Amino acid sequence: MKTEFAPLSNVRLQPGTTYRHPPELPEIVHLDDPATDVMTDFEFVKPVTVRSDVPIDEALELMMRAGVRLLLVTDDAGAIIGLITARDIMGERPIKLAQEARVLRSSIRVDQIMAAQPEITGLNMVSVRNARVGHIVETLRRLERQHVLVLEVDALTKKQCVRGLFSTSQIGRQLGVDLTQEVVPAHSLAEIRQERG
């Protein structure tokens, strides 16, 4: 069975035509703004990933090149098996591990210090859609974490997927306050409002 295809008509490119690109996050946000205004959305931004057998110094170099402080650790099939942050790599854990195993720090791999998949939690995208920036700041403060994933069920596959993430450094930049000093515990929402004036 042969199908005939007719050519499509052409449209002339007009002067001043731009191109479609992913939306950018607002430069300035307030605690009452929608939480999605501070979310790194993987529908528009490709997540940076690393394999578990990569040396941690190579992972840190990848973070610096990409301008991120968290990598998703994936297996050969693309499934997330862990997370690793710059804080994990630059903290005490690699040094302790190197001393205990009597190996060079440079030989430590991502899988030896990453947060493994069973330990990872995230926020439901359904809740995030109705949340405000202040909810996310308070969540990160209570969790004493610098990052939290956003999870949803893929409409086609019906499987869970990571939709995006929240980062204290990103939120702090947009709020105009430093939320990264030893996570967020020192900052209450009232203190953040006061810093912003």
PDB file of C-alpha atoms in Angstrom:
ATOM      1  CA  MET A   1       0.000   0.000   0.000  1.00  0.00           C
ATOM      2  CA  LYS A   2       1.694   3.174  -1.212  1.00  0.00           C
ATOM      3  CA  THR A   3       0.782   6.476   0.413  1.00  0.00           C
ATOM      4  CA  GLU A   4       1.025   9.717  -1.525  1.00  0.00           C
ATOM      5  CA  PHE A   5       2.380  12.756   0.277  1.00  0.00           C
ATOM      6  CA  ALA A   6       1.785  16.297  -0.922  1.00  0.00           C
ATOM      7  CA  PRO A   7       4.435  18.941  -0.191  1.00  0.00           C
ATOM      8  CA  LEU A   8       3.639  21.544   2.449  1.00  0.00           C
ATOM      9  CA  SER A   9       3.409  25.207   1.528  1.00  0.00           C
ATOM     10  CA  ASN A  10       6.243  27.556   2.523  1.00  0.00           C
ATOM     11  CA  VAL A  11       5.975  30.737   4.567  1.00  0.00           C
ATOM     12  CA  ARG A  12       8.451  33.591   4.094  1.00  0.00           C
ATOM     13  CA  LEU A  13      10.660  34.463   7.083  1.00  0.00           C
ATOM     14  CA  GLN A  14       9.814  38.024   8.068  1.00  0.00           C
ATOM     15  CA  PRO A  15      12.377  40.612   9.258  1.00  0.00           C
ATOM     16  CA  GLY A  16      12.839  40.584  13.031  1.00  0.00           C
ATOM     17  CA  THR A  17      11.664  37.000  13.453  1.00  0.00           C
ATOM     18  CA  THR A  18      13.053  35.388  16.618  1.00  0.00           C
ATOM     19  CA  TYR A  19      13.076  31.758  17.677  1.00  0.00           C
ATOM     20  CA  ARG A  20      11.236  29.782  20.338  1.00  0.00           C
ATOM     21  CA  HIS A  21      13.256  28.983  23.464  1.00  0.00           C
ATOM     22  CA  PRO A  22      12.548  27.675  26.937  1.00  0.00           C
ATOM     23  CA  PRO A  23      11.136  30.194  29.399  1.00  0.00           C
ATOM     24  CA  GLU A  24      13.645  31.746  31.778  1.00  0.00           C
ATOM     25  CA  LEU A  25      13.123  31.892  35.506  1.00  0.00           C
ATOM     26  CA  PRO A  26      12.243  35.366  36.800  1.00  0.00           C
ATOM     27  CA  GLU A  27      15.284  37.284  38.074  1.00  0.00           C
ATOM     28  CA  ILE A  28      13.507  38.447  41.223  1.00  0.00           C
ATOM     29  CA  VAL A  29      10.883  36.532  43.177  1.00  0.00           C
ATOM     30  CA  HIS A  30       9.057  36.936  46.473  1.00  0.00           C
ATOM     31  CA  LEU A  31       8.066  34.320  49.022  1.00  0.00           C
ATOM     32  CA  ASP A  32       4.428  34.534  47.877  1.00  0.00           C
ATOM     33  CA  ASP A  33       5.267  33.845  44.197  1.00  0.00           C
ATOM     34  CA  PRO A  34       4.513  30.428  42.654  1.00  0.00           C
ATOM     35  CA  ALA A  35       7.076  27.763  43.580  1.00  0.00           C
ATOM     36  CA  THR A  36       7.516  26.902  39.905  1.00  0.00           C
ATOM     37  CA  ASP A  37       9.158  30.342  39.489  1.00  0.00           C
ATOM     38  CA  VAL A  38      12.233  28.957  41.304  1.00  0.00           C
ATOM     39  CA  MET A  39      12.160  25.354  40.067  1.00  0.00           C
ATOM     40  CA  THR A  40      14.711  24.049  37.580  1.00  0.00           C
ATOM     41  CA  ASP A  41      12.285  22.301  35.232  1.00  0.00           C
ATOM     42  CA  PHE A  42      13.769  19.369  33.318  1.00  0.00           C
ATOM     43  CA  GLU A  43      11.165  19.825  30.600  1.00  0.00           C
ATOM     44  CA  PHE A  44      13.173  22.920  29.619  1.00  0.00           C
ATOM     45  CA  VAL A  45      16.641  22.348  31.108  1.00  0.00           C
ATOM     46  CA  LYS A  46      18.554  19.130  30.524  1.00  0.00           C
ATOM     47  CA  PRO A  47      19.704  17.631  33.827  1.00  0.00           C
ATOM     48  CA  VAL A  48      23.408  16.984  34.267  1.00  0.00           C
ATOM     49  CA  THR A  49      24.140  13.319  34.929  1.00  0.00           C
ATOM     50  CA  VAL A  50      27.146  11.209  35.831  1.00  0.00           C
ATOM     51  CA  ARG A  51      27.856   7.475  35.977  1.00  0.00           C
ATOM     52  CA  SER A  52      28.520   5.860  39.333  1.00  0.00           C
ATOM     53  CA  ASP A  53      32.018   4.609  38.439  1.00  0.00           C
ATOM     54  CA  VAL A  54      33.396   8.101  37.724  1.00  0.00           C
ATOM     55  CA  PRO A  55      36.028   9.470  40.158  1.00  0.00           C
ATOM     56  CA  ILE A  56      34.593  12.163  42.437  1.00  0.00           C
ATOM     57  CA  ASP A  57      37.079  14.791  41.252  1.00  0.00           C
ATOM     58  CA  GLU A  58      35.886  14.251  37.683  1.00  0.00           C
ATOM     59  CA  ALA A  59      32.282  14.630  38.887  1.00  0.00           C
ATOM     60  CA  LEU A  60      33.195  17.899  40.634  1.00  0.00           C
ATOM     61  CA  GLU A  61      34.855  19.159  37.462  1.00  0.00           C
ATOM     62  CA  LEU A  62      31.674  18.305  35.531  1.00  0.00           C
ATOM     63  CA  MET A  63      29.637  20.301  38.062  1.00  0.00           C
ATOM     64  CA  MET A  64      31.899  23.324  37.670  1.00  0.00           C
ATOM     65  CA  ARG A  65      31.740  23.192  33.859  1.00  0.00           C
ATOM     66  CA  ALA A  66      27.951  22.884  33.927  1.00  0.00           C
ATOM     67  CA  GLY A  67      27.464  25.487  36.674  1.00  0.00           C
ATOM     68  CA  VAL A  68      25.551  23.086  38.938  1.00  0.00           C
ATOM     69  CA  ARG A  69      26.074  21.711  42.427  1.00  0.00           C
ATOM     70  CA  LEU A  70      24.128  18.443  42.059  1.00  0.00           C
ATOM     71  CA  LEU A  71      24.401  15.578  39.590  1.00  0.00           C
ATOM     72  CA  LEU A  72      21.901  12.807  38.995  1.00  0.00           C
ATOM     73  CA  VAL A  73      23.756   9.483  39.060  1.00  0.00           C
ATOM     74  CA  THR A  74      22.403   7.186  36.354  1.00  0.00           C
ATOM     75  CA  ASP A  75      22.951   3.627  35.204  1.00  0.00           C
ATOM     76  CA  ASP A  76      23.454   2.542  31.591  1.00  0.00           C
ATOM     77  CA  ALA A  77      19.674   2.504  31.012  1.00  0.00           C
ATOM     78  CA  GLY A  78      19.293   6.090  32.260  1.00  0.00           C
ATOM     79  CA  ALA A  79      17.615   5.129  35.544  1.00  0.00           C
ATOM     80  CA  ILE A  80      18.533   7.298  38.522  1.00  0.00           C
ATOM     81  CA  ILE A  81      20.502   5.269  41.052  1.00  0.00           C
ATOM     82  CA  GLY A  82      21.678   8.156  43.204  1.00  0.00           C
ATOM     83  CA  LEU A  83      22.548  11.825  43.674  1.00  0.00           C
ATOM     84  CA  ILE A  84      25.834  13.499  44.416  1.00  0.00           C
ATOM     85  CA  THR A  85      26.395  17.101  45.421  1.00  0.00           C
ATOM     86  CA  ALA A  86      29.433  19.343  45.501  1.00  0.00           C
ATOM     87  CA  ARG A  87      29.042  19.345  49.260  1.00  0.00           C
ATOM     88  CA  ASP A  88      29.344  15.523  49.300  1.00  0.00           C
ATOM     89  CA  ILE A  89      32.554  15.685  47.278  1.00  0.00           C
ATOM     90  CA  MET A  90      34.172  18.583  49.142  1.00  0.00           C
ATOM     91  CA  GLY A  91      33.100  17.441  52.605  1.00  0.00           C
ATOM     92  CA  GLU A  92      34.673  15.110  55.155  1.00  0.00           C
ATOM     93  CA  ARG A  93      33.241  11.862  53.804  1.00  0.00           C
ATOM     94  CA  PRO A  94      35.739  11.322  50.956  1.00  0.00           C
ATOM     95  CA  ILE A  95      38.658  12.034  53.306  1.00  0.00           C
ATOM     96  CA  LYS A  96      37.365   9.593  55.939  1.00  0.00           C
ATOM     97  CA  LEU A  97      36.703   6.963  53.295  1.00  0.00           C
ATOM     98  CA  ALA A  98      40.198   7.367  51.847  1.00  0.00           C
ATOM     99  CA  GLN A  99      41.753   7.023  55.312  1.00  0.00           C
ATOM    100  CA  GLU A 100      39.647   3.993  56.268  1.00  0.00           C
ATOM    101  CA  ALA A 101      40.279   2.194  52.969  1.00  0.00           C
ATOM    102  CA  ARG A 102      43.910   3.364  52.833  1.00  0.00           C
ATOM    103  CA  VAL A 103      43.503   4.664  49.302  1.00  0.00           C
ATOM    104  CA  LEU A 104      44.131   7.979  47.631  1.00  0.00           C
ATOM    105  CA  ARG A 105      41.221  10.408  47.709  1.00  0.00           C
ATOM    106  CA  SER A 106      41.527  10.668  43.923  1.00  0.00           C
ATOM    107  CA  SER A 107      40.568   6.986  43.599  1.00  0.00           C
ATOM    108  CA  ILE A 108      37.187   7.436  45.304  1.00  0.00           C
ATOM    109  CA  ARG A 109      34.236   6.989  42.951  1.00  0.00           C
ATOM    110  CA  VAL A 110      30.820   8.624  42.871  1.00  0.00           C
ATOM    111  CA  ASP A 111      29.066   5.411  44.013  1.00  0.00           C
ATOM    112  CA  GLN A 112      31.113   5.382  47.221  1.00  0.00           C
ATOM    113  CA  ILE A 113      29.735   8.683  48.550  1.00  0.00           C
ATOM    114  CA  MET A 114      26.500   9.353  46.637  1.00  0.00           C
ATOM    115  CA  ALA A 115      23.061   9.280  48.222  1.00  0.00           C
ATOM    116  CA  ALA A 116      21.694   5.992  46.863  1.00  0.00           C
ATOM    117  CA  GLN A 117      18.232   5.741  45.287  1.00  0.00           C
ATOM    118  CA  PRO A 118      16.517   4.145  48.329  1.00  0.00           C
ATOM    119  CA  GLU A 119      17.558   7.168  50.456  1.00  0.00           C
ATOM    120  CA  ILE A 120      16.232   9.796  48.033  1.00  0.00           C
ATOM    121  CA  THR A 121      12.934  11.569  48.533  1.00  0.00           C
ATOM    122  CA  GLY A 122      11.317  14.360  46.588  1.00  0.00           C
ATOM    123  CA  LEU A 123       8.287  16.600  46.327  1.00  0.00           C
ATOM    124  CA  ASN A 124       5.242  15.673  44.281  1.00  0.00           C
ATOM    125  CA  MET A 125       4.761  17.958  41.256  1.00  0.00           C
ATOM    126  CA  VAL A 126       1.031  18.089  42.013  1.00  0.00           C
ATOM    127  CA  SER A 127       1.828  19.739  45.378  1.00  0.00           C
ATOM    128  CA  VAL A 128       4.486  21.989  43.840  1.00  0.00           C
ATOM    129  CA  ARG A 129       1.991  23.435  41.326  1.00  0.00           C
ATOM    130  CA  ASN A 130      -0.060  24.809  44.230  1.00  0.00           C
ATOM    131  CA  ALA A 131       2.896  25.839  46.417  1.00  0.00           C
ATOM    132  CA  ARG A 132       4.610  29.193  46.902  1.00  0.00           C
ATOM    133  CA  VAL A 133       8.327  29.982  47.102  1.00  0.00           C
ATOM    134  CA  GLY A 134       7.995  30.281  50.894  1.00  0.00           C
ATOM    135  CA  HIS A 135       6.744  26.683  51.101  1.00  0.00           C
ATOM    136  CA  ILE A 136       9.866  25.477  49.301  1.00  0.00           C
ATOM    137  CA  VAL A 137      12.210  27.573  51.463  1.00  0.00           C
ATOM    138  CA  GLU A 138      10.563  26.186  54.606  1.00  0.00           C
ATOM    139  CA  THR A 139      10.693  22.621  53.243  1.00  0.00           C
ATOM    140  CA  LEU A 140      14.414  22.882  52.482  1.00  0.00           C
ATOM    141  CA  ARG A 141      15.020  24.459  55.896  1.00  0.00           C
ATOM    142  CA  ARG A 142      13.184  21.670  57.718  1.00  0.00           C
ATOM    143  CA  LEU A 143      14.940  18.980  55.668  1.00  0.00           C
ATOM    144  CA  GLU A 144      18.269  20.770  56.243  1.00  0.00           C
ATOM    145  CA  ARG A 145      19.090  20.202  52.584  1.00  0.00           C
ATOM    146  CA  GLN A 146      20.312  22.390  49.764  1.00  0.00           C
ATOM    147  CA  HIS A 147      18.402  20.508  47.051  1.00  0.00           C
ATOM    148  CA  VAL A 148      15.156  18.642  46.698  1.00  0.00           C
ATOM    149  CA  LEU A 149      13.891  16.780  43.648  1.00  0.00           C
ATOM    150  CA  VAL A 150      10.448  17.227  42.142  1.00  0.00           C
ATOM    151  CA  LEU A 151       8.801  13.951  41.099  1.00  0.00           C
ATOM    152  CA  GLU A 152       5.824  13.167  38.884  1.00  0.00           C
ATOM    153  CA  VAL A 153       4.300  10.245  37.022  1.00  0.00           C
ATOM    154  CA  ASP A 154       4.981  10.356  33.289  1.00  0.00           C
ATOM    155  CA  ALA A 155       1.672  10.510  31.404  1.00  0.00           C
ATOM    156  CA  LEU A 156       2.852   8.109  28.678  1.00  0.00           C
ATOM    157  CA  THR A 157       4.856   5.502  30.577  1.00  0.00           C
ATOM    158  CA  LYS A 158       2.938   5.774  33.872  1.00  0.00           C
ATOM    159  CA  LYS A 159       6.313   5.553  35.636  1.00  0.00           C
ATOM    160  CA  GLN A 160       7.765   7.975  38.138  1.00  0.00           C
ATOM    161  CA  CYS A 161      10.231  10.492  36.722  1.00  0.00           C
ATOM    162  CA  VAL A 162      12.187  13.462  38.023  1.00  0.00           C
ATOM    163  CA  ARG A 163      10.511  16.599  36.697  1.00  0.00           C
ATOM    164  CA  GLY A 164      12.980  19.055  38.188  1.00  0.00           C
ATOM    165  CA  LEU A 165      14.622  20.269  41.350  1.00  0.00           C
ATOM    166  CA  PHE A 166      14.822  23.116  43.814  1.00  0.00           C
ATOM    167  CA  SER A 167      18.162  24.508  44.951  1.00  0.00           C
ATOM    168  CA  THR A 168      18.832  26.901  47.830  1.00  0.00           C
ATOM    169  CA  SER A 169      21.477  28.704  45.779  1.00  0.00           C
ATOM    170  CA  GLN A 170      19.027  29.313  42.900  1.00  0.00           C
ATOM    171  CA  ILE A 171      16.209  30.382  45.221  1.00  0.00           C
ATOM    172  CA  GLY A 172      18.568  32.637  47.181  1.00  0.00           C
ATOM    173  CA  ARG A 173      19.746  34.355  43.994  1.00  0.00           C
ATOM    174  CA  GLN A 174      16.167  35.019  42.949  1.00  0.00           C
ATOM    175  CA  LEU A 175      15.099  36.166  46.428  1.00  0.00           C
ATOM    176  CA  GLY A 176      18.195  38.314  46.834  1.00  0.00           C
ATOM    177  CA  VAL A 177      19.315  36.595  50.060  1.00  0.00           C
ATOM    178  CA  ASP A 178      21.939  33.970  50.878  1.00  0.00           C
ATOM    179  CA  LEU A 179      20.207  30.713  51.742  1.00  0.00           C
ATOM    180  CA  THR A 180      23.263  28.507  51.262  1.00  0.00           C
ATOM    181  CA  GLN A 181      25.139  29.121  54.518  1.00  0.00           C
ATOM    182  CA  GLU A 182      24.991  25.750  56.252  1.00  0.00           C
ATOM    183  CA  VAL A 183      21.785  24.958  54.426  1.00  0.00           C
ATOM    184  CA  VAL A 184      18.854  27.124  55.488  1.00  0.00           C
ATOM    185  CA  PRO A 185      18.446  26.447  59.232  1.00  0.00           C
ATOM    186  CA  ALA A 186      19.600  29.920  60.245  1.00  0.00           C
ATOM    187  CA  HIS A 187      16.912  31.559  58.120  1.00  0.00           C
ATOM    188  CA  SER A 188      13.307  31.637  59.134  1.00  0.00           C
ATOM    189  CA  LEU A 189      10.784  33.044  56.696  1.00  0.00           C
ATOM    190  CA  ALA A 190      10.542  36.130  58.930  1.00  0.00           C
ATOM    191  CA  GLU A 191      14.329  36.653  58.717  1.00  0.00           C
ATOM    192  CA  ILE A 192      14.199  36.348  54.929  1.00  0.00           C
ATOM    193  CA  ARG A 193      11.397  38.922  54.742  1.00  0.00           C
ATOM    194  CA  GLN A 194      13.428  41.237  57.003  1.00  0.00           C
ATOM    195  CA  GLU A 195      16.602  40.853  54.857  1.00  0.00           C
ATOM    196  CA  ARG A 196      14.610  41.734  51.748  1.00  0.00           C
ATOM    197  CA  GLY A 197      13.305  44.883  53.406  1.00  0.00           C
TER     198      GLY A 197
END
